[in-house]
PDB file of C-alpha atoms in Angstrom:
ATOM      1  CA  VAL N   1     118.152 149.283 106.567  1.00  0.00           C
ATOM      2  CA  PRO N   2     120.181 147.108 104.084  1.00  0.00           C
ATOM      3  CA  PHE N   3     117.852 146.091 100.559  1.00  0.00           C
ATOM      4  CA  THR N   4     118.313 142.641 101.932  1.00  0.00           C
ATOM      5  CA  ALA N   5     116.609 138.726 100.373  1.00  0.00           C
ATOM      6  CA  SER N   6     113.823 140.281 103.575  1.00  0.00           C
ATOM      7  CA  THR N   7     113.519 143.131 101.596  1.00  0.00           C
ATOM      8  CA  ALA N   8     109.944 143.426 100.863  1.00  0.00           C
ATOM      9  CA  ALA N   9     109.625 147.227  99.239  1.00  0.00           C
ATOM     10  CA  GLN N  10     110.982 147.492  95.381  1.00  0.00           C
ATOM     11  CA  THR N  11     110.755 151.071  95.370  1.00  0.00           C
ATOM     12  CA  PRO N  12     114.820 151.154  96.419  1.00  0.00           C
ATOM     13  CA  PRO N  13     115.082 155.230  96.712  1.00  0.00           C
ATOM     14  CA  PRO N  14     119.190 155.941  97.223  1.00  0.00           C
ATOM     15  CA  PRO N  15     120.041 154.851 100.758  1.00  0.00           C
ATOM     16  CA  PRO N  16     120.627 158.206 102.268  1.00  0.00           C
ATOM     17  CA  LEU N  17     125.077 158.381 103.443  1.00  0.00           C
ATOM     18  CA  PRO N  18     125.347 158.111 107.616  1.00  0.00           C
ATOM     19  CA  TYR N  19     127.594 161.289 107.426  1.00  0.00           C
ATOM     20  CA  ALA N  20     128.425 164.194 105.690  1.00  0.00           C
ATOM     21  CA  TYR N  21     131.003 164.218 102.607  1.00  0.00           C
ATOM     22  CA  ASP N  22     133.510 165.731 103.746  1.00  0.00           C
ATOM     23  CA  ALA N  23     133.050 163.345 107.105  1.00  0.00           C
ATOM     24  CA  LEU N  24     135.456 161.431 105.906  1.00  0.00           C
ATOM     25  CA  GLU N  25     138.244 163.159 105.538  1.00  0.00           C
ATOM     26  CA  PRO N  26     141.112 163.451 104.567  1.00  0.00           C
ATOM     27  CA  HIS N  27     141.457 159.524 104.334  1.00  0.00           C
ATOM     28  CA  ILE N  28     138.261 159.225 101.460  1.00  0.00           C
ATOM     29  CA  ASP N  29     138.164 163.148 100.188  1.00  0.00           C
ATOM     30  CA  ALA N  30     135.106 165.033 100.347  1.00  0.00           C
ATOM     31  CA  THR N  31     134.759 165.602  96.017  1.00  0.00           C
ATOM     32  CA  THR N  32     134.678 162.173  95.269  1.00  0.00           C
ATOM     33  CA  MET N  33     131.908 160.907  99.100  1.00  0.00           C
ATOM     34  CA  GLU N  34     129.726 163.081  96.823  1.00  0.00           C
ATOM     35  CA  GLU N  35     130.201 161.942  93.015  1.00  0.00           C
ATOM     36  CA  HIS N  36     130.371 158.719  94.102  1.00  0.00           C
ATOM     37  CA  HIS N  37     127.235 158.861  96.615  1.00  0.00           C
ATOM     38  CA  SER N  38     124.540 161.275  94.632  1.00  0.00           C
ATOM     39  CA  LYS N  39     125.769 160.183  90.917  1.00  0.00           C
ATOM     40  CA  HIS N  40     127.058 156.236  90.716  1.00  0.00           C
ATOM     41  CA  HIS N  41     125.178 155.144  92.904  1.00  0.00           C
ATOM     42  CA  ARG N  42     122.238 157.564  92.048  1.00  0.00           C
ATOM     43  CA  ALA N  43     122.068 156.208  89.482  1.00  0.00           C
ATOM     44  CA  TYR N  44     122.755 152.622  89.972  1.00  0.00           C
ATOM     45  CA  THR N  45     118.995 153.280  91.903  1.00  0.00           C
ATOM     46  CA  ASN N  46     117.806 154.017  88.885  1.00  0.00           C
ATOM     47  CA  LYS N  47     118.376 151.476  86.744  1.00  0.00           C
ATOM     48  CA  LEU N  48     117.465 149.310  89.241  1.00  0.00           C
ATOM     49  CA  ASN N  49     113.886 150.514  89.378  1.00  0.00           C
ATOM     50  CA  ALA N  50     113.766 150.040  85.411  1.00  0.00           C
ATOM     51  CA  ALA N  51     114.441 147.120  85.801  1.00  0.00           C
ATOM     52  CA  LEU N  52     111.916 145.960  88.449  1.00  0.00           C
ATOM     53  CA  GLU N  53     109.302 147.774  86.792  1.00  0.00           C
ATOM     54  CA  THR N  54     110.052 146.070  84.233  1.00  0.00           C
ATOM     55  CA  LEU N  55     110.101 142.514  85.407  1.00  0.00           C
ATOM     56  CA  ARG N  56     106.578 144.098  87.028  1.00  0.00           C
ATOM     57  CA  GLY N  57     105.077 144.197  83.874  1.00  0.00           C
ATOM     58  CA  ASP N  58     105.245 141.103  82.132  1.00  0.00           C
ATOM     59  CA  PRO N  59     103.190 138.368  84.261  1.00  0.00           C
ATOM     60  CA  ALA N  60     105.776 136.007  83.772  1.00  0.00           C
ATOM     61  CA  THR N  61     108.497 137.796  85.430  1.00  0.00           C
ATOM     62  CA  LYS N  62     106.560 139.691  87.408  1.00  0.00           C
ATOM     63  CA  ALA N  63     106.222 137.503  90.896  1.00  0.00           C
ATOM     64  CA  LEU N  64     110.625 138.190  91.017  1.00  0.00           C
ATOM     65  CA  ALA N  65     109.790 142.320  90.910  1.00  0.00           C
ATOM     66  CA  LYS N  66     108.505 141.050  94.515  1.00  0.00           C
ATOM     67  CA  LEU N  67     111.361 139.155  96.029  1.00  0.00           C
ATOM     68  CA  GLY N  68     114.212 141.138  97.867  1.00  0.00           C
ATOM     69  CA  ILE N  69     117.274 142.255  95.537  1.00  0.00           C
ATOM     70  CA  ASP N  70     119.501 139.424  96.772  1.00  0.00           C
ATOM     71  CA  THR N  71     117.354 136.466  95.845  1.00  0.00           C
ATOM     72  CA  LEU N  72     116.624 138.503  92.972  1.00  0.00           C
ATOM     73  CA  LEU N  73     120.276 138.339  92.227  1.00  0.00           C
ATOM     74  CA  GLN N  74     120.391 134.342  93.174  1.00  0.00           C
ATOM     75  CA  ARG N  75     117.376 133.813  90.313  1.00  0.00           C
ATOM     76  CA  LEU N  76     118.856 135.614  87.316  1.00  0.00           C
ATOM     77  CA  ASP N  77     118.815 132.612  85.738  1.00  0.00           C
ATOM     78  CA  GLN N  78     115.268 132.515  86.108  1.00  0.00           C
ATOM     79  CA  ILE N  79     114.917 136.575  83.291  1.00  0.00           C
ATOM     80  CA  THR N  80     115.393 135.213  80.073  1.00  0.00           C
ATOM     81  CA  ASP N  81     115.042 138.129  78.028  1.00  0.00           C
ATOM     82  CA  SER N  82     119.552 139.087  78.525  1.00  0.00           C
ATOM     83  CA  LYS N  83     119.618 142.669  78.592  1.00  0.00           C
ATOM     84  CA  LEU N  84     117.480 142.738  81.085  1.00  0.00           C
ATOM     85  CA  ARG N  85     118.668 139.920  83.390  1.00  0.00           C
ATOM     86  CA  ALA N  86     122.336 141.842  82.526  1.00  0.00           C
ATOM     87  CA  ALA N  87     120.288 145.390  83.940  1.00  0.00           C
ATOM     88  CA  VAL N  88     118.971 143.805  86.841  1.00  0.00           C
ATOM     89  CA  ARG N  89     122.514 142.417  87.567  1.00  0.00           C
ATOM     90  CA  ASN N  90     124.605 145.236  87.543  1.00  0.00           C
ATOM     91  CA  ALA N  91     122.328 147.558  88.637  1.00  0.00           C
ATOM     92  CA  GLY N  92     121.528 146.021  91.505  1.00  0.00           C
ATOM     93  CA  GLY N  93     124.627 144.815  92.501  1.00  0.00           C
ATOM     94  CA  GLY N  94     126.197 147.475  92.241  1.00  0.00           C
ATOM     95  CA  PHE N  95     122.808 149.119  94.310  1.00  0.00           C
ATOM     96  CA  VAL N  96     124.333 146.563  96.789  1.00  0.00           C
ATOM     97  CA  ASN N  97     127.391 146.405  97.037  1.00  0.00           C
ATOM     98  CA  HIS N  98     127.130 150.379  97.781  1.00  0.00           C
ATOM     99  CA  GLU N  99     124.719 150.596  99.674  1.00  0.00           C
ATOM    100  CA  LEU N 100     126.940 147.777 102.360  1.00  0.00           C
ATOM    101  CA  PHE N 101     130.748 150.282 101.072  1.00  0.00           C
ATOM    102  CA  PHE N 102     129.615 153.652 102.879  1.00  0.00           C
ATOM    103  CA  ALA N 103     127.735 152.205 105.958  1.00  0.00           C
ATOM    104  CA  THR N 104     130.451 150.189 106.447  1.00  0.00           C
ATOM    105  CA  MET N 105     132.357 153.553 106.192  1.00  0.00           C
ATOM    106  CA  SER N 106     132.274 156.097 109.222  1.00  0.00           C
ATOM    107  CA  PRO N 107     133.907 159.091 110.652  1.00  0.00           C
ATOM    108  CA  ASP N 108     134.613 157.680 113.934  1.00  0.00           C
ATOM    109  CA  GLY N 109     136.444 153.744 112.127  1.00  0.00           C
ATOM    110  CA  GLY N 110     139.306 152.203 110.888  1.00  0.00           C
ATOM    111  CA  GLY N 111     141.526 150.482 114.317  1.00  0.00           C
ATOM    112  CA  ASP N 112     143.604 147.597 114.979  1.00  0.00           C
ATOM    113  CA  ILE N 113     140.927 146.601 117.469  1.00  0.00           C
ATOM    114  CA  VAL N 114     137.175 144.851 117.329  1.00  0.00           C
ATOM    115  CA  GLU N 115     135.081 144.975 119.667  1.00  0.00           C
ATOM    116  CA  HIS N 116     132.869 142.758 119.635  1.00  0.00           C
ATOM    117  CA  ALA N 117     133.724 139.168 121.209  1.00  0.00           C
ATOM    118  CA  GLY N 118     131.819 136.924 117.951  1.00  0.00           C
ATOM    119  CA  LEU N 119     133.618 139.190 115.779  1.00  0.00           C
ATOM    120  CA  ASN N 120     136.967 139.321 117.207  1.00  0.00           C
ATOM    121  CA  ALA N 121     136.863 135.209 117.503  1.00  0.00           C
ATOM    122  CA  ALA N 122     135.628 134.866 114.053  1.00  0.00           C
ATOM    123  CA  ILE N 123     138.874 137.068 112.884  1.00  0.00           C
ATOM    124  CA  VAL N 124     141.695 135.171 114.708  1.00  0.00           C
ATOM    125  CA  SER N 125     140.228 131.802 113.379  1.00  0.00           C
ATOM    126  CA  ALA N 126     139.708 132.058 109.712  1.00  0.00           C
ATOM    127  CA  PHE N 127     143.229 133.901 109.927  1.00  0.00           C
ATOM    128  CA  GLY N 128     144.774 134.440 112.903  1.00  0.00           C
ATOM    129  CA  THR N 129     145.431 138.825 112.808  1.00  0.00           C
ATOM    130  CA  MET N 130     143.858 140.877 112.052  1.00  0.00           C
ATOM    131  CA  ALA N 131     146.522 142.709 110.541  1.00  0.00           C
ATOM    132  CA  MET N 132     146.880 139.244 108.218  1.00  0.00           C
ATOM    133  CA  LEU N 133     143.651 139.459 107.695  1.00  0.00           C
ATOM    134  CA  LYS N 134     144.208 143.187 106.744  1.00  0.00           C
ATOM    135  CA  ARG N 135     147.045 142.085 104.943  1.00  0.00           C
ATOM    136  CA  ALA N 136     144.576 139.103 103.028  1.00  0.00           C
ATOM    137  CA  LEU N 137     141.561 142.164 102.143  1.00  0.00           C
ATOM    138  CA  SER N 138     144.514 144.005 100.400  1.00  0.00           C
ATOM    139  CA  LEU N 139     145.853 141.778  98.904  1.00  0.00           C
ATOM    140  CA  SER N 140     142.450 140.672  97.264  1.00  0.00           C
ATOM    141  CA  ALA N 141     141.275 144.265  95.824  1.00  0.00           C
ATOM    142  CA  LEU N 142     144.967 144.573  95.400  1.00  0.00           C
ATOM    143  CA  GLU N 143     144.592 142.216  92.837  1.00  0.00           C
ATOM    144  CA  VAL N 144     141.248 143.211  91.166  1.00  0.00           C
ATOM    145  CA  PHE N 145     141.803 143.456  87.333  1.00  0.00           C
ATOM    146  CA  GLY N 146     139.903 146.572  85.824  1.00  0.00           C
ATOM    147  CA  SER N 147     137.051 146.991  88.030  1.00  0.00           C
ATOM    148  CA  GLY N 148     134.978 145.698  90.982  1.00  0.00           C
ATOM    149  CA  TRP N 149     135.566 144.522  94.727  1.00  0.00           C
ATOM    150  CA  ALA N 150     137.479 143.193  97.344  1.00  0.00           C
ATOM    151  CA  TRP N 151     134.563 141.490 100.258  1.00  0.00           C
ATOM    152  CA  LEU N 152     135.163 141.050 104.019  1.00  0.00           C
ATOM    153  CA  ALA N 153     131.957 137.301 103.323  1.00  0.00           C
ATOM    154  CA  LEU N 154     131.051 134.530 106.142  1.00  0.00           C
ATOM    155  CA  ASP N 155     130.276 131.297 104.582  1.00  0.00           C
ATOM    156  CA  ARG N 156     127.733 130.210 106.375  1.00  0.00           C
ATOM    157  CA  ARG N 157     128.422 126.849 105.035  1.00  0.00           C
ATOM    158  CA  SER N 158     131.116 125.887 107.324  1.00  0.00           C
ATOM    159  CA  ASP N 159     130.249 129.278 109.230  1.00  0.00           C
ATOM    160  CA  LYS N 160     133.451 130.887 108.681  1.00  0.00           C
ATOM    161  CA  LEU N 161     134.883 134.741 106.843  1.00  0.00           C
ATOM    162  CA  VAL N 162     135.978 134.570 104.466  1.00  0.00           C
ATOM    163  CA  VAL N 163     138.762 137.258 102.272  1.00  0.00           C
ATOM    164  CA  GLN N 164     136.699 136.505  98.104  1.00  0.00           C
ATOM    165  CA  SER N 165     136.338 139.696  94.646  1.00  0.00           C
ATOM    166  CA  THR N 166     133.659 139.516  91.958  1.00  0.00           C
ATOM    167  CA  PRO N 167     134.466 141.606  89.230  1.00  0.00           C
ATOM    168  CA  ASN N 168     132.301 144.513  87.911  1.00  0.00           C
ATOM    169  CA  GLN N 169     129.618 145.079  90.394  1.00  0.00           C
ATOM    170  CA  ASP N 170     128.838 141.396  91.197  1.00  0.00           C
ATOM    171  CA  THR N 171     127.676 140.593  95.174  1.00  0.00           C
ATOM    172  CA  PRO N 172     128.804 137.792  97.107  1.00  0.00           C
ATOM    173  CA  ALA N 173     124.658 137.311  98.215  1.00  0.00           C
ATOM    174  CA  MET N 174     124.636 136.230  95.093  1.00  0.00           C
ATOM    175  CA  ASP N 175     125.646 133.309  96.225  1.00  0.00           C
ATOM    176  CA  ALA N 176     122.606 133.244  99.035  1.00  0.00           C
ATOM    177  CA  SER N 177     124.810 131.136 101.272  1.00  0.00           C
ATOM    178  CA  THR N 178     127.630 133.795 101.269  1.00  0.00           C
ATOM    179  CA  VAL N 179     127.181 137.155 103.150  1.00  0.00           C
ATOM    180  CA  PRO N 180     129.339 140.493 102.591  1.00  0.00           C
ATOM    181  CA  LEU N 181     129.911 141.416 105.912  1.00  0.00           C
ATOM    182  CA  LEU N 182     132.176 144.296 104.245  1.00  0.00           C
ATOM    183  CA  GLY N 183     133.424 144.730 101.250  1.00  0.00           C
ATOM    184  CA  ILE N 184     135.957 147.828  99.435  1.00  0.00           C
ATOM    185  CA  ASP N 185     134.614 149.200  96.153  1.00  0.00           C
ATOM    186  CA  VAL N 186     137.977 149.299  93.579  1.00  0.00           C
ATOM    187  CA  TRP N 187     136.654 150.692  90.139  1.00  0.00           C
ATOM    188  CA  GLU N 188     138.681 154.140  89.553  1.00  0.00           C
ATOM    189  CA  HIS N 189     135.081 156.133  89.887  1.00  0.00           C
ATOM    190  CA  ALA N 190     135.766 155.462  93.705  1.00  0.00           C
ATOM    191  CA  TYR N 191     139.233 156.697  94.606  1.00  0.00           C
ATOM    192  CA  TYR N 192     140.484 158.042  90.803  1.00  0.00           C
ATOM    193  CA  LEU N 193     140.207 162.120  92.074  1.00  0.00           C
ATOM    194  CA  LYS N 194     142.072 161.897  95.227  1.00  0.00           C
ATOM    195  CA  HIS N 195     144.396 158.690  94.668  1.00  0.00           C
ATOM    196  CA  GLN N 196     144.649 159.280  90.553  1.00  0.00           C
ATOM    197  CA  SER N 197     146.509 155.096  90.116  1.00  0.00           C
ATOM    198  CA  ARG N 198     147.874 155.146  93.214  1.00  0.00           C
ATOM    199  CA  ARG N 199     144.811 151.942  94.168  1.00  0.00           C
ATOM    200  CA  ALA N 200     147.027 151.115  97.267  1.00  0.00           C
ATOM    201  CA  ASP N 201     147.504 154.178  99.321  1.00  0.00           C
ATOM    202  CA  TYR N 202     143.433 154.350  98.658  1.00  0.00           C
ATOM    203  CA  ILE N 203     143.655 150.664 100.758  1.00  0.00           C
ATOM    204  CA  LYS N 204     144.934 152.629 103.841  1.00  0.00           C
ATOM    205  CA  ASP N 205     143.232 155.043 103.686  1.00  0.00           C
ATOM    206  CA  TRP N 206     139.910 152.575 103.365  1.00  0.00           C
ATOM    207  CA  TRP N 207     141.123 150.801 106.283  1.00  0.00           C
ATOM    208  CA  HIS N 208     141.232 154.213 108.410  1.00  0.00           C
ATOM    209  CA  VAL N 209     137.208 154.679 107.852  1.00  0.00           C
ATOM    210  CA  VAL N 210     136.104 151.352 108.174  1.00  0.00           C
ATOM    211  CA  SER N 211     132.810 150.776 110.721  1.00  0.00           C
ATOM    212  CA  TRP N 212     133.670 148.000 112.633  1.00  0.00           C
ATOM    213  CA  PRO N 213     130.263 148.805 114.144  1.00  0.00           C
ATOM    214  CA  GLU N 214     128.051 148.020 111.242  1.00  0.00           C
ATOM    215  CA  VAL N 215     130.787 145.070 110.485  1.00  0.00           C
ATOM    216  CA  ALA N 216     129.925 143.189 113.671  1.00  0.00           C
ATOM    217  CA  ARG N 217     126.460 144.262 113.015  1.00  0.00           C
ATOM    218  CA  ARG N 218     125.745 142.164 110.295  1.00  0.00           C
ATOM    219  CA  TYR N 219     128.153 139.365 110.967  1.00  0.00           C
ATOM    220  CA  ASP N 220     125.137 139.059 114.298  1.00  0.00           C
ATOM    221  CA  ALA N 221     122.768 138.983 111.479  1.00  0.00           C
ATOM    222  CA  ALA N 222     124.181 136.598 109.494  1.00  0.00           C
ATOM    223  CA  ARG N 223     124.462 133.990 112.511  1.00  0.00           C
ATOM    224  CA  ALA N 224     120.974 134.808 112.829  1.00  0.00           C
ATOM    225  CA  ALA N 225     119.966 134.292 110.497  1.00  0.00           C
ATOM    226  CA  THR N 226     121.552 130.604 110.224  1.00  0.00           C
ATOM    227  CA  GLY N 227     120.898 129.695 112.884  1.00  0.00           C
ATOM    228  CA  LYS N 228     123.885 129.976 114.761  1.00  0.00           C
ATOM    229  CA  ALA N 229     125.667 130.525 118.490  1.00  0.00           C
ATOM    230  CA  GLU N 230     128.591 132.796 118.585  1.00  0.00           C
ATOM    231  CA  LEU N 231     132.164 132.031 119.056  1.00  0.00           C
TER     232      LEU N 231
END
């Protein structure tokens, strides 16, 4: 279950993977998956929980600690302590980004056909074809300077799909009008053990494990939250 704005629990554990560490072979190797999930994701989770504990311990910020993680990230300006604000931004973003990243991959993933009328129509409307969407998102991922993410998201204002990138562990969910549906992690820890500096090869491999049913589920949930009918 995604830790979104409606989530009440505020001491989240690292969400378990819905598949084994070696399930995405040969595209994403088992060693990378284990390191990424059991160490990097756990570190973000632990740092987030520590930041939440600090928020809860201060009467001035106690109410913020009761928010869902996405909503908290949208209200960073209400955290006056700069170190605590940075901790929430980095760890909270790392937590929600990795939750989405792992959930939207599957050993049964990949393909160029989305068997979901609404999402397929939205892709055609925004990009023309699946191939053009893949090209746009791949280019966005390649162009990230240093560490960051590339995203397919729903812009609630226009009710359209968009491709965008964020630096470090920033997330599109920091803007309440944007809902991330699919994201590729281009921090080196996501691919360096197998692909070394060949980010383009990693991106090509990643497309083979994208779980379009999970992306479609998130798309439906995002549109339901806006009250918009299916395309």
